[in-house]
Short mmCIF file of C-alpha atoms in Angstrom, two decimals:
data_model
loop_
_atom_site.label_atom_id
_atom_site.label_comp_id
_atom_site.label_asym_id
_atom_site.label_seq_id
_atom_site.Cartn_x
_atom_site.Cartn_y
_atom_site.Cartn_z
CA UNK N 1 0.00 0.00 0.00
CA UNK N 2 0.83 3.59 -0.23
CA UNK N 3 1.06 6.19 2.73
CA UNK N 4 1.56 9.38 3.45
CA UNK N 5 3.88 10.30 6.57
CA UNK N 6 3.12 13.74 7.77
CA UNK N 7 6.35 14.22 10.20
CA UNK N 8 9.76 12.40 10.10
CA UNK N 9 11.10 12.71 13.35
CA UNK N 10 12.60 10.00 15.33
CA UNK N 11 8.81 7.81 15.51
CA UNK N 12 7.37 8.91 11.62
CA UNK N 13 11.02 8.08 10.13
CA UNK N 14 11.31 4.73 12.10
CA UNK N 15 7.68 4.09 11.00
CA UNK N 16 8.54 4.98 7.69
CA UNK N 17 11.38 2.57 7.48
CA UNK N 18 9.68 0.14 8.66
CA UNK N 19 6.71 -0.05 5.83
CA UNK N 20 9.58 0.54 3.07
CA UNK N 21 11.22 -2.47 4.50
CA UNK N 22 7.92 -4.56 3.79
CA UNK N 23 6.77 -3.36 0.68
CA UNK N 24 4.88 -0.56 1.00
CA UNK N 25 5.65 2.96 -0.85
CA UNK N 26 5.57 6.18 1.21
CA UNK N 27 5.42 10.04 0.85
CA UNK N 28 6.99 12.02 3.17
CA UNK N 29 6.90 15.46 4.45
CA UNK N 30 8.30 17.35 7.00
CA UNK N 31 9.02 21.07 8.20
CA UNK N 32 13.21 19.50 8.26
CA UNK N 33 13.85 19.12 5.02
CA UNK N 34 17.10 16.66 6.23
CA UNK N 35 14.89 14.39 7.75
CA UNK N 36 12.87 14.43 4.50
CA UNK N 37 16.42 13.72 2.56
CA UNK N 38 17.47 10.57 4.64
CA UNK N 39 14.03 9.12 3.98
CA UNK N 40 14.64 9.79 0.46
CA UNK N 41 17.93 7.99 0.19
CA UNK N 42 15.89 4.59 1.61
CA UNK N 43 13.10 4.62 -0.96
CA UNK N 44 10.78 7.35 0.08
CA UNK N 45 9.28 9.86 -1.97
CA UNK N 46 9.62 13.31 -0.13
CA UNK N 47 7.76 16.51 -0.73
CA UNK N 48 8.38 20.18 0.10
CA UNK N 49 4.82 21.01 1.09
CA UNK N 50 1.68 19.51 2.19
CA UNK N 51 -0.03 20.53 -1.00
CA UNK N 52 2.83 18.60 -3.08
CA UNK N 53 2.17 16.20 -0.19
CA UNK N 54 -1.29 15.26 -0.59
CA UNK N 55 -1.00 15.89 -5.03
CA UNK N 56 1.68 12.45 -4.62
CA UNK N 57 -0.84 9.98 -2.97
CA UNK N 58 -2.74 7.91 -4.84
CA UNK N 59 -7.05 7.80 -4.06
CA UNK N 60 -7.74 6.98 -1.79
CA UNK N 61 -5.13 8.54 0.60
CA UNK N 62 -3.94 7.00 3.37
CA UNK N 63 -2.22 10.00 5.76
CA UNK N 64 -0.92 9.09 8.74
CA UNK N 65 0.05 12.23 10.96
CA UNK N 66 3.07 11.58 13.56
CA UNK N 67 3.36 14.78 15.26
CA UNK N 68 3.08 16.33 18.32
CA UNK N 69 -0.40 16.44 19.81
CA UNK N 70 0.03 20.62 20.10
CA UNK N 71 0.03 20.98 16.32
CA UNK N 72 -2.02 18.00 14.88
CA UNK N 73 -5.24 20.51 15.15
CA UNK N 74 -3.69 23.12 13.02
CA UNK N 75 -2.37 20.23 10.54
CA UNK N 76 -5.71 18.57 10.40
CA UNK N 77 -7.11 22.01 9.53
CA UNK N 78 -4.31 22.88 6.95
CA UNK N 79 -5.18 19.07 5.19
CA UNK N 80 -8.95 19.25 5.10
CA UNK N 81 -9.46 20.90 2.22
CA UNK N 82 -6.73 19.27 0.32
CA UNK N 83 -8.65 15.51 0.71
CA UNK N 84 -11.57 14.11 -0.86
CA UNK N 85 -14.51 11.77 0.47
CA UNK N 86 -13.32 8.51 0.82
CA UNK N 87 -9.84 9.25 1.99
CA UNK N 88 -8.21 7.94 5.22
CA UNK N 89 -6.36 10.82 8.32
CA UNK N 90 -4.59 8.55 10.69
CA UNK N 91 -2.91 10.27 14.10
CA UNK N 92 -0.77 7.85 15.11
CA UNK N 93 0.91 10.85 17.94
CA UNK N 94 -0.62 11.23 21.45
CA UNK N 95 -3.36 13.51 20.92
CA UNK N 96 -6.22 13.64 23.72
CA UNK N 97 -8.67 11.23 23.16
CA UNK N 98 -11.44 13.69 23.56
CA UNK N 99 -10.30 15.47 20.54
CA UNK N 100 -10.37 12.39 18.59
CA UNK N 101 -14.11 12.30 18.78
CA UNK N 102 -14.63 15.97 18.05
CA UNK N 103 -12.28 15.30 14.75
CA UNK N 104 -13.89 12.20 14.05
CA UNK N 105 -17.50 13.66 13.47
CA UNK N 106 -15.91 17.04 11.67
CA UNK N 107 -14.19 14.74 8.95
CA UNK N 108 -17.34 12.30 8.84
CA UNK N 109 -19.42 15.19 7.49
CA UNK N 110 -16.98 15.53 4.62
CA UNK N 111 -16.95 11.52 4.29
CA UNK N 112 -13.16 11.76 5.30
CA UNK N 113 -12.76 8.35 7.91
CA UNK N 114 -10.64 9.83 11.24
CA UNK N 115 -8.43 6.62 12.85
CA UNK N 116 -6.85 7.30 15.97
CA UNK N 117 -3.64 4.76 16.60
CA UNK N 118 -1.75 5.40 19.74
CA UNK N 119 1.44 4.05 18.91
CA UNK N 120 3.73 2.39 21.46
CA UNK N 121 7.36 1.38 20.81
CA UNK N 122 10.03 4.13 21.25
CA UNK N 123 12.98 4.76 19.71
CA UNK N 124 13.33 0.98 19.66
CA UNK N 125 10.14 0.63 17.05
CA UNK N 126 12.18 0.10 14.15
CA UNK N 127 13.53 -3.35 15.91
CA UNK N 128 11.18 -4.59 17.73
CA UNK N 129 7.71 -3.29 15.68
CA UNK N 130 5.43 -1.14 17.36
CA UNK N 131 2.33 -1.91 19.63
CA UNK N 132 -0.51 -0.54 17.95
CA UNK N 133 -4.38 0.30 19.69
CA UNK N 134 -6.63 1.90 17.05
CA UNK N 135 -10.09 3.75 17.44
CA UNK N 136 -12.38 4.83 14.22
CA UNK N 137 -14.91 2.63 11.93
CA UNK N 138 -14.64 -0.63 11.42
CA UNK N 139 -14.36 -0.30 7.71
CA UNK N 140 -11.50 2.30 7.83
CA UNK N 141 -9.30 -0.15 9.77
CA UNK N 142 -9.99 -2.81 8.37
CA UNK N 143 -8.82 -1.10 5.06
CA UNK N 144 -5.65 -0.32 6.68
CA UNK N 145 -4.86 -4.05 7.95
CA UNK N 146 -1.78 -4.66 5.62
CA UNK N 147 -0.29 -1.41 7.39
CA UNK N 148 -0.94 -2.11 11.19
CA UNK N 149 0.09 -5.59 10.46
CA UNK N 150 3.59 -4.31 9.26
CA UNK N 151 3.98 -1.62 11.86
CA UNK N 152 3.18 -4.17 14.56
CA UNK N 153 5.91 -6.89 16.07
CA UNK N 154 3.83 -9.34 15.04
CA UNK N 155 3.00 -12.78 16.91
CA UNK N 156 6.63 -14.24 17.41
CA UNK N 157 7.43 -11.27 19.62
CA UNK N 158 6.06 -12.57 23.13
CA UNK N 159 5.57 -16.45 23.80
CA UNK N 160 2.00 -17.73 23.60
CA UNK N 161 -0.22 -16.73 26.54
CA UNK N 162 -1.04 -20.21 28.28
CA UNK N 163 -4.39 -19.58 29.36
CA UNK N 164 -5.62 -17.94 26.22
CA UNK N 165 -8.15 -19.76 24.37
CA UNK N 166 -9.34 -17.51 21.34
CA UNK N 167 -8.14 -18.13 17.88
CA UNK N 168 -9.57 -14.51 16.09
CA UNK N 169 -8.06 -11.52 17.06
CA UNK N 170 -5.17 -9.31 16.12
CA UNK N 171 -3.74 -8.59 19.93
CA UNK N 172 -1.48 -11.61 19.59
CA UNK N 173 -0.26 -9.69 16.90
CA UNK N 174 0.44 -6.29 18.85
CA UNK N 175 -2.38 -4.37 17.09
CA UNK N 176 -6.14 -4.19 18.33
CA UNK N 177 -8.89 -2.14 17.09
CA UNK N 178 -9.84 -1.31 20.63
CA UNK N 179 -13.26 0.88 19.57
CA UNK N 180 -14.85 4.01 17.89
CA UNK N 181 -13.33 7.24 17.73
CA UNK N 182 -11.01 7.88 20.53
CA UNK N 183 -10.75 4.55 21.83
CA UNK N 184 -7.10 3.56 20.63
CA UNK N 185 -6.23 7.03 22.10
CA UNK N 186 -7.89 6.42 25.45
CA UNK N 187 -6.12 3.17 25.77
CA UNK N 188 -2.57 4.77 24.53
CA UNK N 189 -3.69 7.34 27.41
CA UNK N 190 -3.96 4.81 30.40
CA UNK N 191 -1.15 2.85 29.10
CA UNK N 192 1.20 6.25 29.43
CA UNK N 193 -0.39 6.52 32.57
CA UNK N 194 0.77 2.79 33.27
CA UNK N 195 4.12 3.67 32.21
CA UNK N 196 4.88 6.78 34.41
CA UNK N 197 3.80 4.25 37.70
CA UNK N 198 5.97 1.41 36.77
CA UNK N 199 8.93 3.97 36.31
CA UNK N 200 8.17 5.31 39.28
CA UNK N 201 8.16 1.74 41.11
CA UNK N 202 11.73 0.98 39.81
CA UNK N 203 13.40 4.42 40.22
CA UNK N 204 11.91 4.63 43.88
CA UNK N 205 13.05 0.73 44.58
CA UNK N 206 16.67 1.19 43.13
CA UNK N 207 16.61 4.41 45.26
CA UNK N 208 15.58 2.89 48.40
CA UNK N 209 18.50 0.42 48.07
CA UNK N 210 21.25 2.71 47.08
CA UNK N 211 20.61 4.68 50.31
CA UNK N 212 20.65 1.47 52.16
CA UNK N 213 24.30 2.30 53.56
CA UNK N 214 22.59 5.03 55.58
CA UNK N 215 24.02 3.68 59.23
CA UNK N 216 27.51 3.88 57.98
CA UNK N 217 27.46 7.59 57.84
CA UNK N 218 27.01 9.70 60.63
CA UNK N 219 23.78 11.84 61.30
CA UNK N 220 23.42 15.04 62.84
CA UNK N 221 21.83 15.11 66.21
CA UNK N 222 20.03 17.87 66.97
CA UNK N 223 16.16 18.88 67.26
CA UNK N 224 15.65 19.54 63.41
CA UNK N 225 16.52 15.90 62.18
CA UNK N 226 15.01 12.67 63.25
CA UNK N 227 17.14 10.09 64.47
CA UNK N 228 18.03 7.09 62.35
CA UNK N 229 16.02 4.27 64.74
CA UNK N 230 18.21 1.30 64.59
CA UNK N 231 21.41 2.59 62.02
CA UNK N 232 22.96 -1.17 62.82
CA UNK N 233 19.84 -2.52 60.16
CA UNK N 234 21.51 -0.44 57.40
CA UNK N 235 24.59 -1.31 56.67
CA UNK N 236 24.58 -2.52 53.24
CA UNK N 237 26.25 -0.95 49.95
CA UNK N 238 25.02 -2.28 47.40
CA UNK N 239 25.86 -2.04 43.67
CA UNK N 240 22.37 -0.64 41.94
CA UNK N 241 23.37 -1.37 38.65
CA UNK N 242 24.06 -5.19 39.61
CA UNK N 243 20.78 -5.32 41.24
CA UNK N 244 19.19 -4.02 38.03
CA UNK N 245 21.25 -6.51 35.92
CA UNK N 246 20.26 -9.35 38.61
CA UNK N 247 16.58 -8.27 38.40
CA UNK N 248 16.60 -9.04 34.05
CA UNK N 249 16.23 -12.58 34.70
CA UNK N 250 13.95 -14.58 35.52
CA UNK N 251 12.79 -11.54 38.42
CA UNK N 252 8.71 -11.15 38.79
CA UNK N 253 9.73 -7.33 38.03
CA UNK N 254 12.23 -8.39 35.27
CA UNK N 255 10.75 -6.34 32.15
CA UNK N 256 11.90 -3.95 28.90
CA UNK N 257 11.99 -1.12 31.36
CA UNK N 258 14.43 -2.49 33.84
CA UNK N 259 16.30 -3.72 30.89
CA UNK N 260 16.43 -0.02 29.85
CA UNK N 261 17.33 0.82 33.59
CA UNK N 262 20.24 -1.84 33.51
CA UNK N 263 21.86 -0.70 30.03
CA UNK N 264 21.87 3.30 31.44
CA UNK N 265 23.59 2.10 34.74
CA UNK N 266 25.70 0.00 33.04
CA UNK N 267 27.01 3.15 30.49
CA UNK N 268 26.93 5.72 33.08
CA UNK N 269 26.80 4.15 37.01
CA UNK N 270 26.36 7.99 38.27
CA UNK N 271 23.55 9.04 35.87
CA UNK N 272 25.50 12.38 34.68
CA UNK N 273 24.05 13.13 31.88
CA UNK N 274 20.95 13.69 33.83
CA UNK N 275 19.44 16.26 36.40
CA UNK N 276 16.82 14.08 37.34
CA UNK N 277 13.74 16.71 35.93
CA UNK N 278 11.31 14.61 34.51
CA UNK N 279 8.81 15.71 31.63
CA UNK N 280 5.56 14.74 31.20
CA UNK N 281 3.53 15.01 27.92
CA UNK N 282 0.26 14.62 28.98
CA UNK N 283 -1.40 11.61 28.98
CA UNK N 284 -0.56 10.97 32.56
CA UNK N 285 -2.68 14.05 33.73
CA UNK N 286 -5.58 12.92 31.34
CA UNK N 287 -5.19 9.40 32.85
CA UNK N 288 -5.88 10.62 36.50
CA UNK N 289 -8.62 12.77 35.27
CA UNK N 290 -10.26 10.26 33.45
CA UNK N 291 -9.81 8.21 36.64
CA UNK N 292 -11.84 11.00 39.02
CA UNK N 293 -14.19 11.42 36.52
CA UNK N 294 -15.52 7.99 36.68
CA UNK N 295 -14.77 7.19 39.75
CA UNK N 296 -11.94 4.50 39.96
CA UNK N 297 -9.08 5.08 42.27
CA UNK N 298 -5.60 5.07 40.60
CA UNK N 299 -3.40 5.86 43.54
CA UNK N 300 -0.22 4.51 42.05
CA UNK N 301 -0.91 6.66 38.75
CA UNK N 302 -1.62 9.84 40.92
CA UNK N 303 1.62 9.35 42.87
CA UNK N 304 4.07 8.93 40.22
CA UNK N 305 2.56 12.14 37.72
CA UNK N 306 3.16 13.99 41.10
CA UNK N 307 6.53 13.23 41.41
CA UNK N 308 7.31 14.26 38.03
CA UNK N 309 5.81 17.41 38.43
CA UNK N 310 8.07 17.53 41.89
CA UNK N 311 11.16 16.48 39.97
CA UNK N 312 10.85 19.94 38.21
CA UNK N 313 10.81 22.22 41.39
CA UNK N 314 7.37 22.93 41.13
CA UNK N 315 6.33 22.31 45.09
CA UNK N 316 9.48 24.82 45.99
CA UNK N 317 6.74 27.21 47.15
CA UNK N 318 4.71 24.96 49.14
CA UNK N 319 8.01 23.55 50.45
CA UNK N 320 9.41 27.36 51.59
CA UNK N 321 5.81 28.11 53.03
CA UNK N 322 5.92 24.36 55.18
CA UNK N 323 9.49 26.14 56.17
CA UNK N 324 7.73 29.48 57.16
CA UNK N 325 4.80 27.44 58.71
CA UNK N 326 7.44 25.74 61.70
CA UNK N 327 9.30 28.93 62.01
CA UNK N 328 5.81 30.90 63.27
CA UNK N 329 4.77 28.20 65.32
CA UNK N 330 7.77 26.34 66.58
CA UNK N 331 10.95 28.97 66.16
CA UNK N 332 12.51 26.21 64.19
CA UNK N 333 15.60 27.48 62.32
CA UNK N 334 15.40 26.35 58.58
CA UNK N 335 18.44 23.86 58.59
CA UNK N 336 20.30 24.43 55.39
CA UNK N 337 21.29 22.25 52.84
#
């Protein structure tokens, strides 16, 4: 089949590279025209506007958008007008599910389908494929079958589930058309939201044991720091990045992110290269709104989007005013740092 890739950063290009690889022909635009060139040298056709874009694919067009979620409203405006009834708009980024639905109906009324693919595989997608969960009409996906199918890692990439007795289905296969408009995005959504807590689980574990040594150090005594109760039960200094390379097999935790944890220890024990400010895009905020909205507790979720928003100084006030708070009531000096 043919597509269109509207973006060829580092997810559109590996996604690009990946349907070449299998067959399929693909036009490419991006605002970096170099990212557009190196596509180019592999097979693909590239274009120097979306106008050129859209004149290159074939009827009816398959355009898959892999962008960030901030500008895929203002792209989806820019490309209206340029398709016809019948064709195919694909975001495959991390837009907000809610938005799907809203785009899904607009494009209906010109007989344009709307597909919404959260798309799960990193940096590594070019490997290892790319897990795939899909929202629109059935007849729209099931159009774009040969495409998923290629993207995805495909049945040999996990061993058989044991207790799984259904033969039909394409989740073996890493894809599922998981419902109507905004579905695949909603799923995408709580799987980020998945993510960040299972991040947070290892970083906090690792953490907890690398401070482990904490009765071999002395501790200040005085009325602003609580006493160590019982220093003699930590004495241990233990190597994190073994512990991360001991947890990759056969662990209950063993999993691709500890694998990822064990690789950066293993290149860089100390972590330089990194402040420890994490980013979040997103779909961890929608995830715990989604969760009050109807009601179901997601503690662990919660938890770990606030410590990212921590990591990036953002409770400094609260923390001066808890400072300012024991000073008024209790004379306490602010200990520093």
């Amino acid at each position: 089949m043919q597509v269109g890739m509207l973006g060829a950063g580092r997810m559109g290009a590996n996604l690009v590279r990946r349907l070449l690889g299998d067959g399929h022909r693909c036009v490419v635009f991006d605002v970096n025209r170099d990212a557009v060139a190196a596509l180019e040298t592999q097979g693909a056709t590239g274009v120097a506007s979306i106008g050129e874009f859209v004149a290159k694919l074939d009827k009816p067009r398959v355009v898959w958008l892999m962008l960030p979620a901030g500008v895929v409203g203002a792209t989806i405006d820019e490309l209206t007008p340029l398709l016809e009834p019948g064709d195919i708009l694909v975001d495959g980024g991390n837009s907000y599910y809610r938005d799907d639905i809203v785009r899904a109906k607009t494009l209906a009324a010109r007989q344009i389908s709307y597909i919404d693919c959260g798309t799960s595989g990193g940096v590594w997608g070019l490997e290892r494929g790319y897990c795939l969960m899909i929202g629109g009409e059935e007849g729209a996906v099931r159009h774009l079958d040969p495409i998923f199918k290629t993207i995805a890692p495909g049945a040999a990439s996990a061993a058989p589930t044991p207790g799984r007795t259904r033969t039909n289905g394409t989740a073996p296969e890493g894809y599922l058309h998981c419902g109507p408009s905004g579905a695949g995005h909603f799923v995408k959504m709580v799987h980020n939201g998945v993510e960040y807590g299972m991040m947070a689980a290892i970083a906090e574990g690792l953490n907890v044991i690398g401070h482990a040594d904490a009765g071999l150090h002395p501790r200040e005594v005085d009325t602003e720091t609580a006493p160590l109760t019982d220093a003699w039960a930590y004495p241990y200094q233990i190597d994190i990045a073994e512990v991360a390379e001991l947890w990759r097999r056969a662990s209950v935790v063993s999993s691709w992110l500890v694998d990822l944890v064990a690789d950066a220890l293993a290149r860089s024990p100390g972590l330089e290269d990194f402040s420890g400010r994490v980013s979040d895009s997103g779909e961890g905020r929608w995830t715990v709104n989604a969760a009050i909205e109807i009601g179901v507790p997601a503690g662990a979720i919660t938890a770990a989007l606030y410590e990212r928003l921590a990591s990036r100084d953002r409770g400094q006030l609260a923390d001066k005013l808890l400072s300012a708070m024991r000073s008024e009531f209790g004379g306490h000096a602010e200990k520093k740092a």
